[in-house]
Amino acid sequence: AREWNVFSMMDGIMKNDVASALRQLRILVNNSDKADAAIFGNILPQTLRAVRLLYQARVCHEAQVQPSNASESLAAQFPSKPNICREKPYTQRTYMAAVQNVSLGRIEGCFQILADTDAKLKGALPAFSRIETLEMMILEMANRIHRKAPVRSGR
């Protein structure tokens, strides 16, 4: 199912396994008779869902609470769909593990990368081919999530 391939693609990004993420992207685009339908009907919406869940997991992490035990007031801060507090335990564990070392600022950067990718695919920003634009999205997201803090000199 396409949803599984998108989940696997995002899992590759979160685990810094870019090769796996790119492989899943190619499966999604190459197995579709209508690439645009796959991109706009599945890849972008499911990627947005994943980034939203990543954000929500980070909020739970900072509140030092598991999504399954979150207060009603915390759960109410999230949209009804997706809402990590209402997701399956496996999904909750996956996202909570993924955000251990990912700041809200880095997740915010992923939202921006996704918005820019959408604009490029729709012709609002300069871009290369559709597949290259999506590949760049994966590379940029992985870099944003996993880049090391710059080394500071003793000055």
mmCIF file of C-alpha atoms in Angstrom, residues 101-111 143-149:
data_model
loop_
_atom_site.group_PDB
_atom_site.id
_atom_site.type_symbol
_atom_site.label_atom_id
_atom_site.label_comp_id
_atom_site.label_asym_id
_atom_site.label_seq_id
_atom_site.Cartn_x
_atom_site.Cartn_y
_atom_site.Cartn_z
ATOM 1 C CA ASN A 101 17.372 14.470 19.647
ATOM 2 C CA VAL A 102 15.227 16.561 17.293
ATOM 3 C CA SER A 103 14.353 20.103 18.370
ATOM 4 C CA LEU A 104 11.132 21.897 17.539
ATOM 5 C CA GLY A 105 13.200 24.236 15.362
ATOM 6 C CA ARG A 106 14.395 21.341 13.236
ATOM 7 C CA ILE A 107 10.850 20.054 12.881
ATOM 8 C CA GLU A 108 9.744 23.560 11.906
ATOM 9 C CA GLY A 109 12.407 23.428 9.196
ATOM 10 C CA CYS A 110 10.831 20.218 7.880
ATOM 11 C CA PHE A 111 7.482 22.002 7.564
ATOM 12 C CA ASN A 143 19.920 16.824 6.845
ATOM 13 C CA ARG A 144 17.687 19.125 8.880
ATOM 14 C CA ILE A 145 16.776 16.422 11.379
ATOM 15 C CA HIS A 146 20.223 14.846 11.742
ATOM 16 C CA ARG A 147 22.765 17.580 11.185
ATOM 17 C CA LYS A 148 25.216 18.059 13.966
ATOM 18 C CA ALA A 149 25.500 21.379 15.725
#
